[in-house]
Amino acid sequence: PAATHGTFMLWRQLLSLSLTNQPLLTSNFSSTPSTIQICQIMQPDDANVAGNVHGGTILKMIEEAGAIIGTRHCNSQNGERCVAALARVQCTDFLSPMCIGEVANVSTEITYTSKHSVEVQVNVFSENIFTGTKKLTNKATLWYVPLSLKNVDKVLKVPPVVYSRQEQEEEGRKRYKDQKLERMETKWRNGDIVQPVLNPEPNTVSYSQSSLIHLVGPSDCTLHGFVHGGVTMKLMDKIAGIVAARHCKTNIITASMDTINFHDKIRKVTFTSNKSMEIKVLVDADPIEDSSQKRYWAASAFFTYVSLSQEGRSLPVPHLVPETEDKKKRFEEGKGRYLQMKAKQQGRAEPQP
Ligand SMILES: *[C@@H]1O[C@H](CO)[C@@H](O)[C@H](O)[C@H]1NC(C)=O
Ligand SMILES: *[C@@H]1O[C@H](CO)[C@@H](O)[C@H](O)[C@H]1NC(C)=O
Ligand SMILES: *[C@@H]1O[C@H](CO)[C@@H](O)[C@H](O)[C@H]1NC(C)=O
């Protein structure tokens, strides 16, 4: 591990040197297009055994596209060089499943800038390139903050975006204020510790509870050594998927992901309805190479999964048995979120999990 770490540090230095010290090929970004699209063909690696692309794979693509457009925008004036770091992902629904062989088309656009943050909206389409059929699979809103390349603890200013309509700025400001409020509220929640239980009963919370430990490597990180938001979301979806599969023992797919705030690993089923289950994922970061730093809470989110038959029809989900008062309370809270989400979806008349 020491040798790997050394190589990693060297690699990081080399790359950041080439980024910051060499003259840039073009010095002007004034012609920066305000949207970008990424297309990628979905491979077996990206999917589960039934051929459904993992929600986490899609989340990772969304975050990559957002980081590119965000970083490009934040460097569009000749100020201090910076990288756009993911601060928040708003709740996103997986509207239809994507399959191996389809092309994922991720389109991003900068929709609002505040003094220190950038809002990026993303649409994901799945395209069957043989028939030309296209389906909207996700809509997501991400917030990034620009961190200085020289000192990643320093948040830089964001160049203002040019709006094509004046209302766009007003609407954006409202979204900015709403998310800021919500972000402060969620700071108070969370922070559970998951205790393992010996020989738990089937269908209880403890039965499917799982944790995943992942050693962060160079391929998970930005050139400046912090983990890509997309990598974290992919891991969160992976562990939530394990929990859902343990609970249902069927093919399960991600139906939605609640808002994630990245503040600075583990997770559990909190609630099941007849057709869906909600799984809470907690991410702890443990700086193993620096004993002066304590383990810290990095992010948390609720994922919703549905269970599918071999024909792709939705199956009933086994009822969850909350064993303790605390788990019962969480179950009731989950039910509240479920009913709220259902009401919202009916309002939008979109497919529901
Ligand atoms: C960069 O943009 C500025 C103003 O937008 C312009 O005056 C300057 O000539 C441009 N430089 C290059 C190298 O294109
Ligand atoms: C991606 O989808 C958008 C919206 O349907 C479309 O306008 C764009 O051409 C697509 N991009 C590519 C590279 O296929
Ligand atoms: C769930 O299933 C039970 C029994 O089949 C039924 O009574 C109940 O109304 C269902 N709940 C919802 C929310 O559909």
XYZ file of C-alpha atoms and ligand atoms in Angstrom:
395
model
C 0.000 0.000 0.000
C 2.881 2.400 0.742
C 4.279 2.027 -2.763
C 0.836 2.508 -4.259
C 0.344 5.599 -2.208
C 3.721 6.990 -3.296
C 2.898 6.405 -6.942
C -0.464 8.005 -6.429
C 1.064 11.137 -4.905
C 3.546 11.395 -7.763
C 0.807 10.909 -10.296
C -1.233 13.623 -8.664
C 1.687 16.018 -8.649
C 2.494 15.353 -12.266
C -1.072 15.920 -13.335
C -1.606 19.022 -11.319
C 1.680 20.412 -12.625
C 0.602 19.839 -16.158
C -2.683 21.526 -15.351
C -1.436 24.594 -13.547
C 2.099 25.358 -14.672
C 2.182 24.815 -18.393
C 0.901 27.502 -20.679
C -2.638 26.706 -21.727
C -3.140 25.997 -25.386
C -5.858 28.586 -25.675
C -6.090 31.453 -23.280
C -9.650 32.510 -23.979
C -12.801 30.718 -22.979
C -15.076 33.426 -24.293
C -16.612 31.063 -26.820
C -17.466 28.454 -24.160
C -20.760 26.820 -25.096
C -23.195 26.871 -22.187
C -24.286 23.263 -22.594
C -22.443 19.981 -22.952
C -23.551 16.499 -23.946
C -21.900 13.210 -23.163
C -22.892 9.986 -24.912
C -21.843 6.560 -23.772
C -22.897 3.067 -24.744
C -24.004 0.974 -21.755
C -21.882 -2.146 -21.216
C -22.471 -5.286 -19.129
C -20.121 -3.758 -16.545
C -22.632 -0.979 -15.978
C -25.619 -3.219 -15.269
C -27.000 -5.924 -13.014
C -27.574 -9.533 -14.114
C -31.005 -8.676 -15.530
C -29.407 -6.095 -17.840
C -30.717 -3.002 -16.042
C -28.109 -0.271 -15.783
C -27.269 0.549 -12.143
C -28.678 3.811 -10.867
C -25.188 4.538 -9.567
C -23.693 4.327 -13.065
C -26.147 6.956 -14.265
C -25.528 9.144 -11.215
C -21.788 8.970 -11.869
C -22.223 10.071 -15.492
C -24.489 12.913 -14.414
C -21.932 14.121 -11.901
C -19.050 13.893 -14.386
C -20.893 15.984 -16.937
C -21.828 18.499 -14.230
C -18.244 18.730 -12.988
C -16.974 19.407 -16.525
C -19.423 22.174 -17.296
C -19.104 23.637 -13.791
C -15.295 23.656 -13.821
C -15.226 25.099 -17.313
C -17.570 27.896 -16.339
C -15.734 28.736 -13.121
C -12.472 29.089 -15.059
C -13.994 31.179 -17.839
C -12.452 34.364 -16.555
C -8.726 34.673 -16.163
C -8.747 34.419 -12.375
C -7.326 31.803 -10.047
C -7.680 28.287 -11.460
C -10.273 26.155 -9.712
C -12.187 22.885 -9.820
C -15.953 22.604 -9.341
C -16.693 20.316 -6.386
C -20.113 18.766 -5.915
C -21.964 20.246 -2.936
C -25.499 18.975 -3.443
C -27.642 16.791 -5.685
C -31.344 17.451 -5.597
C -33.765 14.536 -5.357
C -33.912 12.652 -8.664
C -36.347 10.041 -9.985
C -35.364 7.219 -12.302
C -38.247 7.499 -14.752
C -37.516 4.459 -16.878
C -34.869 1.745 -16.717
C -31.887 1.814 -19.066
C -30.529 -1.415 -20.542
C -27.236 -2.796 -21.795
C -26.642 -1.771 -25.414
C -28.551 1.472 -25.137
C -26.763 4.798 -25.427
C -26.939 7.145 -22.472
C -27.079 10.778 -23.570
C -26.371 13.170 -20.706
C -27.133 16.835 -21.510
C -26.134 19.515 -19.029
C -26.735 23.201 -18.815
C -25.766 25.904 -16.319
C -29.031 27.388 -15.126
C -28.011 29.692 -12.275
C -24.938 31.100 -10.575
C -24.741 32.653 -7.122
C -21.606 34.327 -5.794
C -20.016 31.025 -4.793
C -22.066 28.293 -6.429
C -23.199 27.017 -9.810
C -26.474 25.260 -10.494
C -26.328 22.645 -13.265
C -29.415 20.957 -14.666
C -29.042 17.590 -16.320
C -31.319 15.510 -18.540
C -30.485 11.896 -19.259
C -31.975 10.088 -22.251
C -31.608 6.455 -23.153
C -31.447 5.882 -26.884
C -31.820 2.657 -28.768
C -29.504 3.400 -31.686
C -31.030 0.651 -33.841
C -34.577 1.926 -33.677
C -33.918 5.548 -32.678
C -36.302 5.272 -29.724
C -35.400 7.822 -27.046
C -36.646 7.940 -23.478
C -36.082 10.464 -20.728
C -34.622 8.491 -17.835
C -33.559 11.193 -15.365
C -33.704 14.871 -14.628
C -31.304 16.121 -11.996
C -30.154 19.381 -10.441
C -26.645 19.646 -9.027
C -24.866 22.421 -7.157
C -21.112 22.922 -7.377
C -18.705 25.223 -5.586
C -15.362 26.275 -7.115
C -12.354 25.312 -4.993
C -8.968 26.850 -5.677
C -6.382 24.498 -7.196
C -3.696 25.990 -4.973
C -5.694 25.604 -1.776
C -8.728 23.324 -1.910
C -10.128 24.832 1.293
C -10.612 28.161 -0.463
C -13.917 28.762 -2.220
C -13.597 31.147 -5.167
C -16.072 33.473 -6.822
C -18.205 32.254 -9.699
C -18.381 34.340 -12.887
C -22.027 35.290 -13.478
C -23.829 33.323 -16.176
C -25.638 35.178 -18.962
C -29.377 34.465 -18.887
C -31.384 34.440 -22.077
C -34.548 35.515 -20.222
C -34.729 37.711 -17.155
C -37.162 35.401 -15.346
C -34.479 32.701 -15.453
C -32.401 34.620 -12.948
C -35.394 35.197 -10.638
C -36.390 31.539 -10.739
C -32.795 30.470 -10.160
C -32.457 32.757 -7.151
C -35.556 31.198 -5.637
C -34.167 27.681 -6.127
C -30.882 28.824 -4.603
C -32.603 30.162 -1.486
C -34.791 27.062 -1.090
C -31.874 24.653 -1.304
C -29.858 26.748 1.139
C -32.643 26.524 3.718
C -33.076 22.796 3.198
C -29.356 22.236 3.452
C -29.253 23.904 6.856
C -32.126 21.729 8.076
C -30.510 18.449 7.016
C -27.335 19.362 8.893
C -29.194 18.558 12.102
C -30.514 15.151 11.089
C -28.530 11.982 10.391
C -25.435 10.811 12.156
C -26.573 7.275 13.106
C -24.265 4.514 14.113
C -25.161 1.132 12.653
C -24.695 -1.744 15.075
C -24.467 -5.282 13.702
C -27.046 -7.765 15.057
C -26.401 -11.511 15.424
C -28.818 -13.872 13.616
C -31.510 -11.318 12.779
C -35.028 -12.426 11.771
C -35.903 -12.227 8.033
C -37.496 -8.948 6.900
C -36.254 -6.995 9.887
C -34.133 -3.894 9.432
C -31.070 -5.681 10.822
C -31.515 -8.592 8.414
C -30.684 -6.601 5.289
C -28.495 -3.993 6.921
C -25.120 -3.947 5.180
C -21.951 -1.980 5.011
C -19.381 -1.540 2.329
C -15.814 -0.538 2.938
C -13.973 0.939 -0.001
C -10.343 1.979 -0.101
C -10.195 5.230 -2.041
C -7.729 4.992 -4.927
C -6.447 7.353 -7.640
C -9.197 6.441 -10.078
C -11.840 7.618 -7.570
C -10.291 11.038 -7.162
C -10.093 14.344 -8.930
C -6.626 15.458 -9.925
C -6.484 17.298 -6.636
C -7.027 14.287 -4.458
C -10.617 14.515 -3.370
C -13.167 11.895 -4.220
C -15.493 12.619 -7.159
C -19.057 13.195 -5.966
C -20.173 10.750 -8.663
C -17.962 7.982 -7.277
C -19.496 8.452 -3.832
C -23.020 8.338 -5.273
C -22.195 5.199 -7.218
C -20.963 3.518 -4.032
C -24.076 4.670 -2.185
C -26.313 3.193 -4.856
C -24.299 -0.027 -4.820
C -24.725 -0.601 -1.092
C -28.383 0.460 -1.197
C -28.860 -2.112 -3.983
C -27.302 -4.838 -1.848
C -29.688 -4.007 0.987
C -32.705 -3.974 -1.354
C -31.712 -7.323 -2.884
C -31.204 -8.887 0.545
C -34.637 -7.706 1.595
C -36.506 -8.825 -1.579
C -34.254 -11.539 -3.042
C -35.348 -10.458 -6.555
C -34.117 -8.178 -9.324
C -34.275 -4.694 -7.875
C -33.729 -1.326 -9.550
C -33.243 2.220 -8.291
C -36.473 4.211 -8.504
C -35.314 7.463 -6.981
C -32.644 9.107 -4.933
C -33.407 11.777 -2.381
C -31.348 14.945 -2.108
C -27.730 14.410 -1.036
C -25.718 17.115 0.640
C -21.995 16.561 0.627
C -20.757 17.723 4.035
C -17.736 16.429 4.521
C -20.367 4.060 5.002
C -23.016 2.143 5.879
C -26.874 2.092 5.291
C -30.261 0.330 6.000
C -33.876 -0.257 4.892
C -36.019 2.279 6.757
C -39.424 1.842 5.168
C -41.265 -0.413 2.720
C -44.522 0.281 0.920
C -46.284 -2.481 -1.040
C -44.175 -1.822 -4.131
C -41.082 0.044 -3.029
C -38.551 0.275 -0.266
C -36.577 3.154 1.096
C -32.962 2.678 2.095
C -30.882 5.063 4.079
C -27.214 5.299 3.173
C -24.630 6.927 5.394
C -21.117 7.653 4.214
C -18.319 7.956 6.725
C -14.800 8.810 5.708
C -11.992 7.377 7.752
C -8.567 8.935 7.064
C -6.552 5.751 7.712
C -3.204 7.240 6.800
C -3.547 10.283 8.992
C -4.240 9.258 12.585
C -4.542 12.890 13.699
C -7.790 13.165 11.735
C -10.963 11.575 13.081
C -13.510 9.659 11.065
C -16.079 12.105 9.736
C -19.551 11.969 8.288
C -19.283 12.705 4.545
C -22.790 12.354 3.094
C -26.117 10.598 3.505
C -29.174 9.975 1.352
C -32.343 7.955 0.977
C -32.589 5.673 -2.056
C -35.878 4.163 -3.207
C -35.827 0.773 -4.926
C -38.495 -1.340 -6.597
C -38.525 -5.110 -7.029
C -38.999 -6.591 -10.519
C -40.009 -10.016 -11.815
C -38.083 -11.704 -14.624
C -40.535 -10.129 -17.066
C -39.762 -6.695 -15.636
C -43.107 -6.316 -13.839
C -43.085 -4.779 -10.406
C -43.388 -7.256 -7.535
C -44.683 -6.743 -4.017
C -41.972 -5.933 -1.509
C -41.854 -7.999 1.722
C -43.195 -5.942 4.593
C -40.434 -4.549 6.777
C -40.444 -5.413 10.464
C -39.022 -2.534 12.525
C -37.678 -4.212 15.689
C -37.129 -1.284 18.017
C -38.921 1.937 18.955
C -36.221 3.851 17.127
C -36.692 1.803 13.952
C -40.467 2.179 14.232
C -40.001 5.933 14.373
C -37.810 5.827 11.267
C -40.402 3.637 9.551
C -43.081 6.240 10.235
C -40.790 9.008 8.967
C -40.136 6.950 5.838
C -43.868 6.522 5.344
C -44.243 10.303 5.550
C -41.618 10.794 2.837
C -43.253 8.065 0.720
C -46.692 9.687 0.885
C -45.179 13.093 0.139
C -43.291 11.740 -2.861
C -46.397 9.984 -4.127
C -48.430 13.162 -3.859
C -45.720 15.075 -5.719
C -45.557 12.464 -8.454
C -49.287 12.417 -8.905
C -49.102 16.179 -9.226
C -46.615 15.789 -12.060
C -48.408 12.736 -13.495
C -45.163 10.868 -13.933
C -44.586 7.127 -13.649
C -44.234 6.090 -10.026
C -42.269 3.383 -8.269
C -9.508 37.187 -25.195
O -10.723 37.923 -25.021
C -10.523 39.323 -24.909
C -11.875 39.995 -24.624
O -12.930 39.104 -24.671
C -9.888 39.837 -26.219
O -9.660 41.213 -26.143
C -8.582 39.098 -26.465
O -8.037 39.496 -27.708
C -8.777 37.584 -26.449
N -7.501 36.907 -26.527
C -7.273 35.886 -27.335
C -5.909 35.275 -27.265
O -8.125 35.437 -28.111
C -28.575 14.227 -26.802
O -29.955 14.480 -26.599
C -30.350 15.786 -26.946
C -31.807 15.951 -26.561
O -32.615 14.937 -27.116
C -30.113 16.032 -28.438
O -30.484 17.352 -28.771
C -28.636 15.821 -28.720
O -28.396 15.937 -30.092
C -28.160 14.462 -28.236
N -26.729 14.413 -28.364
C -26.083 13.470 -29.026
C -24.605 13.653 -29.115
O -26.660 12.512 -29.511
C -51.052 -2.700 0.298
O -51.586 -4.000 0.237
C -52.629 -4.249 1.188
C -53.003 -5.708 1.123
O -52.931 -6.211 -0.186
C -53.801 -3.319 0.904
O -54.824 -3.500 1.848
C -53.295 -1.872 0.986
O -54.324 -0.966 0.650
C -52.115 -1.647 0.055
N -51.567 -0.316 0.299
C -51.348 0.560 -0.673
C -50.782 1.866 -0.254
O -51.577 0.314 -1.847
